[in-house]
PDB file of C-alpha atoms in Angstrom:
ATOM      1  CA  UNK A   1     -67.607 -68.555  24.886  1.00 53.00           C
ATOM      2  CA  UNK A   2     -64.698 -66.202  24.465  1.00 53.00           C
ATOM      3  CA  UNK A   3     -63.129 -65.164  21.565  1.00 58.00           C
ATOM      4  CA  UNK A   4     -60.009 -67.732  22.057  1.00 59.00           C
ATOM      5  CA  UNK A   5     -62.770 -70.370  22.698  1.00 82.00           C
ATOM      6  CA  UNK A   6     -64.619 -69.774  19.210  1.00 92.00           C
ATOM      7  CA  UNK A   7     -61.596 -69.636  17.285  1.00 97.00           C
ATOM      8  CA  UNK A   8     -61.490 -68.134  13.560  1.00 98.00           C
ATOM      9  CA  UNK A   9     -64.482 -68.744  11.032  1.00 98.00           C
ATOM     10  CA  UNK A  10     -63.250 -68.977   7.334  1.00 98.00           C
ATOM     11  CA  UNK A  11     -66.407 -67.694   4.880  1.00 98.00           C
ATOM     12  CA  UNK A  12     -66.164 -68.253   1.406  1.00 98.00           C
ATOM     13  CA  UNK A  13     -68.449 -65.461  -0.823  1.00 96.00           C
ATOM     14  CA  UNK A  14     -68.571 -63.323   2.134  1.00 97.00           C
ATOM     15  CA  UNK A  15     -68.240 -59.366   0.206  1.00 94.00           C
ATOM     16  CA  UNK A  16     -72.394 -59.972  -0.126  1.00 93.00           C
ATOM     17  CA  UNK A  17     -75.230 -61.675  -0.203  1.00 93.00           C
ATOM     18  CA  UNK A  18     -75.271 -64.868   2.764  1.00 96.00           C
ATOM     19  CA  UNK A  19     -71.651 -64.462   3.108  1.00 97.00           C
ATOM     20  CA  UNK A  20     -71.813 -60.900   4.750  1.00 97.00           C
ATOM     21  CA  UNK A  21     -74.455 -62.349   6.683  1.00 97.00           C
ATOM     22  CA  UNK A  22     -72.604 -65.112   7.895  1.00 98.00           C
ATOM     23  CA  UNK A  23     -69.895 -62.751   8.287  1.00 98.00           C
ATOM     24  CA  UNK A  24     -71.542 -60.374  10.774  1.00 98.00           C
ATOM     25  CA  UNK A  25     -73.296 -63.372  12.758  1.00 98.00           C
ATOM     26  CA  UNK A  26     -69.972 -64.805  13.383  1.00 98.00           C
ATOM     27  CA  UNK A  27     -68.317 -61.808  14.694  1.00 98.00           C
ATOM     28  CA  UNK A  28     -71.540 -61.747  16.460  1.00 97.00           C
ATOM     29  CA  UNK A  29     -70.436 -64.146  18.379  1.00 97.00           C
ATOM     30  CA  UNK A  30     -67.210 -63.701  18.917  1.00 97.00           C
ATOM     31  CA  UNK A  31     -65.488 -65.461  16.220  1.00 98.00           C
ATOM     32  CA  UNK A  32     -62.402 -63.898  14.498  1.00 97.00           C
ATOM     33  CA  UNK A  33     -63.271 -64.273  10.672  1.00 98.00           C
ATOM     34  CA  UNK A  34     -61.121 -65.042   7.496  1.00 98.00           C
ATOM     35  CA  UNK A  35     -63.145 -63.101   5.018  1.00 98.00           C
ATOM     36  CA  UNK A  36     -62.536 -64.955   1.312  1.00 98.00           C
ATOM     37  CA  UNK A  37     -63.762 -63.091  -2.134  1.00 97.00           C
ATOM     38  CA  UNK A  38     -62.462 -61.589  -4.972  1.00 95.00           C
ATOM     39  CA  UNK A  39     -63.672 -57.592  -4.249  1.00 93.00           C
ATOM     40  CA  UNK A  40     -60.894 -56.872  -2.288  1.00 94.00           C
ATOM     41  CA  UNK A  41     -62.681 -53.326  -1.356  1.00 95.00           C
ATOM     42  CA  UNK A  42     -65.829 -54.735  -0.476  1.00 95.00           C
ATOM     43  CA  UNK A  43     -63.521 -57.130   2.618  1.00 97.00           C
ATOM     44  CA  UNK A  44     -61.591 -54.252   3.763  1.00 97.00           C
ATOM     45  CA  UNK A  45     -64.757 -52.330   4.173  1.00 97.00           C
ATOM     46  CA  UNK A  46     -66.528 -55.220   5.402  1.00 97.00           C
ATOM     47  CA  UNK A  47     -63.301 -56.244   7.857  1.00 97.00           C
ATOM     48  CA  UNK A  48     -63.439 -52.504   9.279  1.00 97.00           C
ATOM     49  CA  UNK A  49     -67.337 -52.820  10.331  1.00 97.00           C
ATOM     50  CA  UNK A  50     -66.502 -55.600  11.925  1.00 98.00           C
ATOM     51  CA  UNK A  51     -63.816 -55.333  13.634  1.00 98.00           C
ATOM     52  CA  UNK A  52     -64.952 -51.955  15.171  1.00 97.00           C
ATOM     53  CA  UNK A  53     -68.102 -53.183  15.315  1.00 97.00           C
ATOM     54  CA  UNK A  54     -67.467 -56.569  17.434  1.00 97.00           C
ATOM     55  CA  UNK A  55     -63.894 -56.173  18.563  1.00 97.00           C
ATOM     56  CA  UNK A  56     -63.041 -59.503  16.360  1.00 97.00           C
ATOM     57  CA  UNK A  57     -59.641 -59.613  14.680  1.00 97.00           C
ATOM     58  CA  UNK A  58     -60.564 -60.239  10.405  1.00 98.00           C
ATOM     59  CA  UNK A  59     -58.253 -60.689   7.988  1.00 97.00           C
ATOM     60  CA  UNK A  60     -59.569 -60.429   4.166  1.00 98.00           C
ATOM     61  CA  UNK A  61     -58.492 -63.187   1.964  1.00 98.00           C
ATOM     62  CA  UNK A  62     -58.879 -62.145  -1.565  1.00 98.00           C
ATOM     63  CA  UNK A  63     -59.313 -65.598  -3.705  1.00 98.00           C
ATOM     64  CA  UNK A  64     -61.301 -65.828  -7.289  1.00 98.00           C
ATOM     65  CA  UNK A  65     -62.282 -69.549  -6.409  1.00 98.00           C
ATOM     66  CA  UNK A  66     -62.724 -70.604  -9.968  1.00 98.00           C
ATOM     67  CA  UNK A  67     -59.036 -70.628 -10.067  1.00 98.00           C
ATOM     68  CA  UNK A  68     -57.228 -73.751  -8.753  1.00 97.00           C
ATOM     69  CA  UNK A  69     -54.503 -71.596  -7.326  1.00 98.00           C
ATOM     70  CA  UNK A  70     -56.478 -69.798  -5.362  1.00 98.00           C
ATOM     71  CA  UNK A  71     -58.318 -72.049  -3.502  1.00 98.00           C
ATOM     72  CA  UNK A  72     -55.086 -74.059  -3.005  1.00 98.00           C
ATOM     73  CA  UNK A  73     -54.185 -71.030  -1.145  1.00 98.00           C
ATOM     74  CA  UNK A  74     -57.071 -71.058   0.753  1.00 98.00           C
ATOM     75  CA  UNK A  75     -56.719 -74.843   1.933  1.00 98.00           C
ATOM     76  CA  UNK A  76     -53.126 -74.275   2.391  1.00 97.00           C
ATOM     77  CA  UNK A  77     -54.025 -71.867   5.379  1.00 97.00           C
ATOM     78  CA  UNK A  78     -56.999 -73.967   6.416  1.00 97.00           C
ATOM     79  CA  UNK A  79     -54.775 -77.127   7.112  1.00 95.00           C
ATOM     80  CA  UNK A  80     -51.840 -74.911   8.537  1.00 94.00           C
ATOM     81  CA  UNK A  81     -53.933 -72.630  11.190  1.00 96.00           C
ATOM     82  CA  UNK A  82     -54.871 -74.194  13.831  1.00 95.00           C
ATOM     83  CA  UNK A  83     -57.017 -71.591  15.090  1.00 96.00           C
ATOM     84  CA  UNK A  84     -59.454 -72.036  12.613  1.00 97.00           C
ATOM     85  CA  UNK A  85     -62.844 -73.792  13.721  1.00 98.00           C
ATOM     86  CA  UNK A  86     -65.052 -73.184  11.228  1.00 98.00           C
ATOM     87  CA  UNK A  87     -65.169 -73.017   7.447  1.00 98.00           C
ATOM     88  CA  UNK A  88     -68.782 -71.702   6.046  1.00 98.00           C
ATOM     89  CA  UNK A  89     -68.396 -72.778   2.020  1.00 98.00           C
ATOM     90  CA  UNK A  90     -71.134 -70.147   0.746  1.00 97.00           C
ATOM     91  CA  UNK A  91     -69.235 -69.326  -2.376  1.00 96.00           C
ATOM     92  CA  UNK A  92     -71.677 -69.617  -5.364  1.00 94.00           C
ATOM     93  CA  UNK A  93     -72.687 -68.365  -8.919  1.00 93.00           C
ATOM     94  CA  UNK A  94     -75.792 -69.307 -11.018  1.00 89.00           C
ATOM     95  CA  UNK A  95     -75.495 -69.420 -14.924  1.00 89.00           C
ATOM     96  CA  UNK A  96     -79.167 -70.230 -16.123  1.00 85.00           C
ATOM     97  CA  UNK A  97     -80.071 -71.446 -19.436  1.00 87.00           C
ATOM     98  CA  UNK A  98     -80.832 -74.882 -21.142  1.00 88.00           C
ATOM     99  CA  UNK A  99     -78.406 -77.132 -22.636  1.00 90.00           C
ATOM    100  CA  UNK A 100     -79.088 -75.354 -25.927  1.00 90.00           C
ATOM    101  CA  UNK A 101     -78.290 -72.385 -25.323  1.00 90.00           C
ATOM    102  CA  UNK A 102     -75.429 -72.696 -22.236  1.00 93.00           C
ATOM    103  CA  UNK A 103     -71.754 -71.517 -23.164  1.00 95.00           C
ATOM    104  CA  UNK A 104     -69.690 -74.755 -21.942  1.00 96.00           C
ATOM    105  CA  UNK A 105     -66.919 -72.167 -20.489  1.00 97.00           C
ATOM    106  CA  UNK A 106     -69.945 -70.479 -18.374  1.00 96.00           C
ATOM    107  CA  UNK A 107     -70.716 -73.975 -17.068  1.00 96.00           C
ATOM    108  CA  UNK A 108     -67.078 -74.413 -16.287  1.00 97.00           C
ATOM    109  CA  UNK A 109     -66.836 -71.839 -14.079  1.00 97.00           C
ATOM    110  CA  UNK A 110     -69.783 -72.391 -12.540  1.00 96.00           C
ATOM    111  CA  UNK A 111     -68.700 -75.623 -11.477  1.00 97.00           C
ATOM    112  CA  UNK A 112     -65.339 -74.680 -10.338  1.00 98.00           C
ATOM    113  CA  UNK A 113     -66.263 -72.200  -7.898  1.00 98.00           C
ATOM    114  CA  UNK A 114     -69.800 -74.612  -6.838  1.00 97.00           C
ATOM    115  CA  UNK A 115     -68.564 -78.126  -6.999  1.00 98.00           C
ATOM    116  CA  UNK A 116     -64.610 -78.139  -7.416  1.00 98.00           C
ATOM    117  CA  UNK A 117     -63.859 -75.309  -4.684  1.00 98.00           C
ATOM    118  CA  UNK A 118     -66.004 -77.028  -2.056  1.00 98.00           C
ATOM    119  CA  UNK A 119     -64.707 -80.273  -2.632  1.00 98.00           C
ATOM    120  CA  UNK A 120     -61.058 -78.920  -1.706  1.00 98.00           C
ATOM    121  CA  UNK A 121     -61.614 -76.647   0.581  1.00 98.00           C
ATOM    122  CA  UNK A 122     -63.929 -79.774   2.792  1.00 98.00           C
ATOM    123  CA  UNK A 123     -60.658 -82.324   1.850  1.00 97.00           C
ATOM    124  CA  UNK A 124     -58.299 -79.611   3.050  1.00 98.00           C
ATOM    125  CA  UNK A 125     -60.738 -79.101   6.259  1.00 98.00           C
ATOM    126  CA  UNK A 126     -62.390 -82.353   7.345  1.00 97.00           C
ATOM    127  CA  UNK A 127     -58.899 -84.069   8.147  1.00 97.00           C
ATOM    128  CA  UNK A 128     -57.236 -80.657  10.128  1.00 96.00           C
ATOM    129  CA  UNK A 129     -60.891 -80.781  12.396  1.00 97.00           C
ATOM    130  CA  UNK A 130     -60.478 -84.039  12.890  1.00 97.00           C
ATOM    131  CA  UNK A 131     -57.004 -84.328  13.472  1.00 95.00           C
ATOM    132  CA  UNK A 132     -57.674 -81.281  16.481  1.00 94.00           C
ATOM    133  CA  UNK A 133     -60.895 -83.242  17.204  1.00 95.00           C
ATOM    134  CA  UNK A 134     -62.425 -79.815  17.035  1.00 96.00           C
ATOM    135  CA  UNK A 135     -64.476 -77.795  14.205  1.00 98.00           C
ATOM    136  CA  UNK A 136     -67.342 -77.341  11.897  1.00 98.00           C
ATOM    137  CA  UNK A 137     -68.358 -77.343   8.375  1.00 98.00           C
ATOM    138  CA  UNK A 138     -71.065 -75.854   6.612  1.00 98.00           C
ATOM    139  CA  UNK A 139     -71.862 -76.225   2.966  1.00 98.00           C
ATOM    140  CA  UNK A 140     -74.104 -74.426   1.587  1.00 98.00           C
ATOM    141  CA  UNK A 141     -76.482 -76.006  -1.227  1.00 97.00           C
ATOM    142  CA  UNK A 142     -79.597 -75.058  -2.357  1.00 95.00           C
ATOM    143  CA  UNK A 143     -83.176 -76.452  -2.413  1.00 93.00           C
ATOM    144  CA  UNK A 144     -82.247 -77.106  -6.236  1.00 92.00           C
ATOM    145  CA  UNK A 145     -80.011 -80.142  -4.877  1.00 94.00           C
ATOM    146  CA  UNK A 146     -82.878 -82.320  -4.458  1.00 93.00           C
ATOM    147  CA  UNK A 147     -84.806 -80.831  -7.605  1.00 90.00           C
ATOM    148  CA  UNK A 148     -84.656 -78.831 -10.555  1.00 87.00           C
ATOM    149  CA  UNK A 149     -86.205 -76.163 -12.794  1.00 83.00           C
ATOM    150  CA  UNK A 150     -86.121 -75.420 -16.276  1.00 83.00           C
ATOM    151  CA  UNK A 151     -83.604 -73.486 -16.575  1.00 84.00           C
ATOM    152  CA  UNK A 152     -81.200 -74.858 -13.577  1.00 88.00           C
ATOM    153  CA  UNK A 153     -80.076 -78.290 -14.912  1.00 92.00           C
ATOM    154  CA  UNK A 154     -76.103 -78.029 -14.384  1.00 94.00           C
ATOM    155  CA  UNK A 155     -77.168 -75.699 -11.114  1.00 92.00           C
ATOM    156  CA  UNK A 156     -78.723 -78.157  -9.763  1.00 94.00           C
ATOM    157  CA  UNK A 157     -76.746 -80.949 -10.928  1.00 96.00           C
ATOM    158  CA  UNK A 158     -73.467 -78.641  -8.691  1.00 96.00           C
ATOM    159  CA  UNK A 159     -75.528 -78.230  -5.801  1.00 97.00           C
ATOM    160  CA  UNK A 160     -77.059 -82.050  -5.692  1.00 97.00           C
ATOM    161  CA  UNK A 161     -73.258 -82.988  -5.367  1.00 98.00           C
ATOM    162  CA  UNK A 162     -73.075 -80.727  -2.758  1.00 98.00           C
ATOM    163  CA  UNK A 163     -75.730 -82.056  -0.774  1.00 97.00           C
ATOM    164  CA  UNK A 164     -74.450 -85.681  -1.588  1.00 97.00           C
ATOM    165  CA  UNK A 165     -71.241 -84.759  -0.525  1.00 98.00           C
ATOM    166  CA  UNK A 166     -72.128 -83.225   2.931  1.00 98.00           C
ATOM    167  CA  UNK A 167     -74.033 -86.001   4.173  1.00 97.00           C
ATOM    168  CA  UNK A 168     -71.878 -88.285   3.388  1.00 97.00           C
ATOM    169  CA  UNK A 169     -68.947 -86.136   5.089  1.00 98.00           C
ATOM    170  CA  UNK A 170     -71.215 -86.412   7.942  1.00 98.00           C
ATOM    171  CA  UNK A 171     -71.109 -90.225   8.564  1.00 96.00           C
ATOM    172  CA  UNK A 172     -67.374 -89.762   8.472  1.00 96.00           C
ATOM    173  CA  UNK A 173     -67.173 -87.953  11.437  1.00 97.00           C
ATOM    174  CA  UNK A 174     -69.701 -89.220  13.657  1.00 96.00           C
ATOM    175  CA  UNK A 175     -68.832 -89.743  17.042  1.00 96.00           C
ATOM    176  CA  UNK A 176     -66.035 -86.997  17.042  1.00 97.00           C
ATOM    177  CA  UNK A 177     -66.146 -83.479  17.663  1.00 97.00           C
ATOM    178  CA  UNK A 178     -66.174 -82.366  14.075  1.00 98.00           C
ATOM    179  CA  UNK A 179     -69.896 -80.913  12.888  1.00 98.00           C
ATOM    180  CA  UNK A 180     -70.873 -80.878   9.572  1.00 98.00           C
ATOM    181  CA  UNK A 181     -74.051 -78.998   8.440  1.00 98.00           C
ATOM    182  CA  UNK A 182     -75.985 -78.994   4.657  1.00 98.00           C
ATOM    183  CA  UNK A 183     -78.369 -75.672   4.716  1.00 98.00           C
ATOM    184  CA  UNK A 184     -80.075 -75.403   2.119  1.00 97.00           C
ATOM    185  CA  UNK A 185     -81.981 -72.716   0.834  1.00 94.00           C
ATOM    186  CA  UNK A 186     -84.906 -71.709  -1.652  1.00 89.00           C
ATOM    187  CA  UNK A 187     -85.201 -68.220  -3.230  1.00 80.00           C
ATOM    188  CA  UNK A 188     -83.306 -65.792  -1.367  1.00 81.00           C
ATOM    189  CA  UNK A 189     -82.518 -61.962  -1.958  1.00 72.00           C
ATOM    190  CA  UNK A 190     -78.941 -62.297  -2.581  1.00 70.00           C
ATOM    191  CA  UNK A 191     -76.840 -61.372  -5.704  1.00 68.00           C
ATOM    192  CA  UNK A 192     -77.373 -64.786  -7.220  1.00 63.00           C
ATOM    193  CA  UNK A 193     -80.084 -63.745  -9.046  1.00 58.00           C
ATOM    194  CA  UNK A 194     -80.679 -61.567 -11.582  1.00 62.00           C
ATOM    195  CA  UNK A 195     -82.683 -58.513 -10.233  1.00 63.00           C
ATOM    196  CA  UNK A 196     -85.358 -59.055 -12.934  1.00 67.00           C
ATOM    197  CA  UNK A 197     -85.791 -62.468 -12.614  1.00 67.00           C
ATOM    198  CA  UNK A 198     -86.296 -61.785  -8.298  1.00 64.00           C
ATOM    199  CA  UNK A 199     -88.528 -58.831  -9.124  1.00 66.00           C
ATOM    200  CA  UNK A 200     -90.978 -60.666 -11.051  1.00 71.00           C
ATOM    201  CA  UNK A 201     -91.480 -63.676  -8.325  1.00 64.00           C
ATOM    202  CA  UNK A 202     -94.234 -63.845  -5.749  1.00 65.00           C
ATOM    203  CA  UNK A 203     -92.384 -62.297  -2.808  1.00 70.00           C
ATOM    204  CA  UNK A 204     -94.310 -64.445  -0.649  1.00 75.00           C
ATOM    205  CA  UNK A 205     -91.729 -67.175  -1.374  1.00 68.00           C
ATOM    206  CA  UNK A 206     -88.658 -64.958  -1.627  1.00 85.00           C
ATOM    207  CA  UNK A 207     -86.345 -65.056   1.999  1.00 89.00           C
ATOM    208  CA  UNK A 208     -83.878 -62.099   2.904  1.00 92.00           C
ATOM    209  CA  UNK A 209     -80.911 -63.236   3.494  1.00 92.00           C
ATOM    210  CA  UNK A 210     -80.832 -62.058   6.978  1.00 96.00           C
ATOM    211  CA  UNK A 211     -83.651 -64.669   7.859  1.00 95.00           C
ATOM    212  CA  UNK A 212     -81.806 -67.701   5.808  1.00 95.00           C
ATOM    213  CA  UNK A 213     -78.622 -67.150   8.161  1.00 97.00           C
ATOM    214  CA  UNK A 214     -80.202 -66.765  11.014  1.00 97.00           C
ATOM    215  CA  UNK A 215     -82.389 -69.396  10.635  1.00 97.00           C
ATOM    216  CA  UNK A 216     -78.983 -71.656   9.250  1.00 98.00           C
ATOM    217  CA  UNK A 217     -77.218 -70.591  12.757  1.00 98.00           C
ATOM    218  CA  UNK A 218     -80.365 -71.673  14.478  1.00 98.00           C
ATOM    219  CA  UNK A 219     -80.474 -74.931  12.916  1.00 98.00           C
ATOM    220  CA  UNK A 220     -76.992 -75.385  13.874  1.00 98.00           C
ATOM    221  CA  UNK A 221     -77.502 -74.788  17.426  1.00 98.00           C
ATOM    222  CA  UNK A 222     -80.154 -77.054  17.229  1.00 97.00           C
ATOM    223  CA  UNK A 223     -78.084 -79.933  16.441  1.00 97.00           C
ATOM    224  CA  UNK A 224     -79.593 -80.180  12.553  1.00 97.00           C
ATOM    225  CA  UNK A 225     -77.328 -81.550  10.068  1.00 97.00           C
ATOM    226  CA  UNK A 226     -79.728 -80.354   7.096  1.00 98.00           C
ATOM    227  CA  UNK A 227     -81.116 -77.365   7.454  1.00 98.00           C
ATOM    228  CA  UNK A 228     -84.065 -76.439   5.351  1.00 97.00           C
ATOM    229  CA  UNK A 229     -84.390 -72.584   6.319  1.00 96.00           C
ATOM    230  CA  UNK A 230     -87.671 -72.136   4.761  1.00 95.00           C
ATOM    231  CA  UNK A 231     -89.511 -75.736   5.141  1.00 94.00           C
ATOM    232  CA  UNK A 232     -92.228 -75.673   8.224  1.00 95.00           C
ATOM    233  CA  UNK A 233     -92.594 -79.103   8.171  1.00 96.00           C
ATOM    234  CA  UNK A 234     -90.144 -81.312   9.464  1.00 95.00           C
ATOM    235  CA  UNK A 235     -91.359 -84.105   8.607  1.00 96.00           C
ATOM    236  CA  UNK A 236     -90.804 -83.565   4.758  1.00 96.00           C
ATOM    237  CA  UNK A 237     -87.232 -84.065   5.329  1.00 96.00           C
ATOM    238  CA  UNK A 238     -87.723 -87.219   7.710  1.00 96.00           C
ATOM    239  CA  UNK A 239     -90.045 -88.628   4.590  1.00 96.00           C
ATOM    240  CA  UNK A 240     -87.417 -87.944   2.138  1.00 96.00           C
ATOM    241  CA  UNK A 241     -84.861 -89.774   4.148  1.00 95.00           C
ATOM    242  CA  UNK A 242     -86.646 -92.921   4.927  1.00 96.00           C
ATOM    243  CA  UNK A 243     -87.637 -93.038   1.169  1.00 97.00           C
ATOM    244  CA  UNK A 244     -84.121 -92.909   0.522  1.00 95.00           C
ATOM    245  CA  UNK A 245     -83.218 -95.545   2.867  1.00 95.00           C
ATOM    246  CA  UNK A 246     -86.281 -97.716   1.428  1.00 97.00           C
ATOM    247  CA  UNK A 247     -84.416 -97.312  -2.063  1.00 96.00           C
ATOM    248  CA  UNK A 248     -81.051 -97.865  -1.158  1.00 95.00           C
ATOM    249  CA  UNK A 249     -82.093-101.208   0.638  1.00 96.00           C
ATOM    250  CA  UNK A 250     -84.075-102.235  -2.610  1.00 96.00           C
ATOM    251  CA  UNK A 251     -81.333-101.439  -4.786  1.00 96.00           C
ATOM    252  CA  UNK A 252     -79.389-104.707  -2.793  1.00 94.00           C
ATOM    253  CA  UNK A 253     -80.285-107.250  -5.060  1.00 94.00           C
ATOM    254  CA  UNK A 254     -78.156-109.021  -7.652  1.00 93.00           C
ATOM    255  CA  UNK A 255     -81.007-110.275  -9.757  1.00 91.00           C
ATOM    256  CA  UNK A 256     -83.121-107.712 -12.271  1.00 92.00           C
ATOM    257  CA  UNK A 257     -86.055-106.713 -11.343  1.00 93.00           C
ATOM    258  CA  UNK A 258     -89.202-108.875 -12.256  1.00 90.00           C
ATOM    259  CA  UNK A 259     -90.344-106.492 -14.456  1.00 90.00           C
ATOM    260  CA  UNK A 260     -87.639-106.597 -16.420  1.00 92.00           C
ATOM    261  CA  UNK A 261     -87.472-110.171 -16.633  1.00 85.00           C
ATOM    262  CA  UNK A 262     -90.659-110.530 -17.597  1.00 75.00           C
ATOM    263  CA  UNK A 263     -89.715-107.822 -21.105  1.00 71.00           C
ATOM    264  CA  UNK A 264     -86.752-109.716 -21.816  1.00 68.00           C
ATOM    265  CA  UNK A 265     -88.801-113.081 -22.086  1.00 68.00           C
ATOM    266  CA  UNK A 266     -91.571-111.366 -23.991  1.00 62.00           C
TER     267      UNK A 266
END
């Protein structure tokens, strides 16, 4: 496709980590790029490479998306360009810690920029794709939205309504034009972590983030609407879905269950 054809890729996060990534795939191929973070020096470097690199026109858009202004900014553009085709929300911070020892604020802004910036920016860009028929979303969650560790309750908690979210943004635009993609990653070597905490895992299980985009980009062109970059067996994700499904359909019932009859009788 031509540059015209792809149209212009909004990434959210993109001065590092997956972000950059996505950033440079994109140019890659041939998409002119909205670059959105708050180190303004790190997109005017990063909007130089590429542009030079990939003859793509990028224009940095410097946002802190824990702050509702900001990302009001940001959807103000994304429902006013029409140019704009895709919007990658990759945007993300951890805070780690229990419940006992968590600073509420530090959860706060975790789940502004996680959970309250994606929900925007996808209600600011689901109706303009659909309104041009034309356009894709990607939200990007974590392996953590369908389980948890110690130390990742409200993490978890942000990125399970992510993953919630996205699929049920994709039943809303079936049969249109309009993709919508969950990817969803395990350990990866991005800024998210603390370079202690990476350092000390088994780096058998730890994914550049060079491989998690590509492998995102791949399960895009292959139709996927979750993408588990780092899960070789398919068939988990089938499994987890018709579980699902089973659950959902014995949740239709307006009677308690008979177990529970059986304890309130006792």
């Amino acid at each position: 496709m031509s540059k015209a054809q792809q149209g212009t890729a909004i990434v959210t996060g993109a001065s590092a980590g997956l972000g950059k990534i996505y950033a440079d795939r994109l140019a890659r191929r041939g998409y002119d790029l909205v670059l959105v973070a708050r180190r303004g020096d790190k997109l005017a470097e990063l909007a130089d490479t590429l542009t030079r690199q990939y003859g793509v026109q990028v224009r940095p858009f410097v946002a802190d998306l824990s702050r509702s202004d900001d990302v009001e900014r940001l959807a103000d553009l994304i429902r006013d360009d029409a140019g704009i085709t895709m919007l990658v929300n990759n945007a993300g911070v951890s805070v780690p810690g229990s419940t006992t020892t968590l600073d509420p604020a530090d959860v706060a802004w975790q789940q502004a920029i996680n959970v309250d910036a994606v929900n925007r920016l996808s209600l600011a860009a689901l109706p303009a794709f659909l309104e041009r028929d034309r356009g894709t979303l990607v939200n990007i969650a974590s392996i953590l939205g369908f389980g948890f560790l110690p130390s990742s309750t409200f993490y978890s908690a942000g990125k399970g309504h992510v993953a919630n979210l996205t699929r049920a943004l994709q039943n809303e635009v079936q049969g249109t034009n309009v993709r919508v993609q969950l990817v969803a990653p395990s350990v990866t070597a991005t800024e998210i972590w603390e370079e202690d905490r990476l350092n000390a895992m088994d780096p058998r299980i730890v994914m550049t983030a060079e491989d998690c985009v590509d492998a995102a980009l791949a399960g895009l062109d292959l139709g996927e609407q979750v993408t588990f970059p780092s899960v070789e067996d398919a068939q988990l994700w089938k499994n987890f879905e018709e579980a699902a499904a089973k659950l959902m359909q014995g949740a239709m019932s307006g009677r308690p269950a008979s177990r529970y009859q059986a304890a309130a009788h006792a």
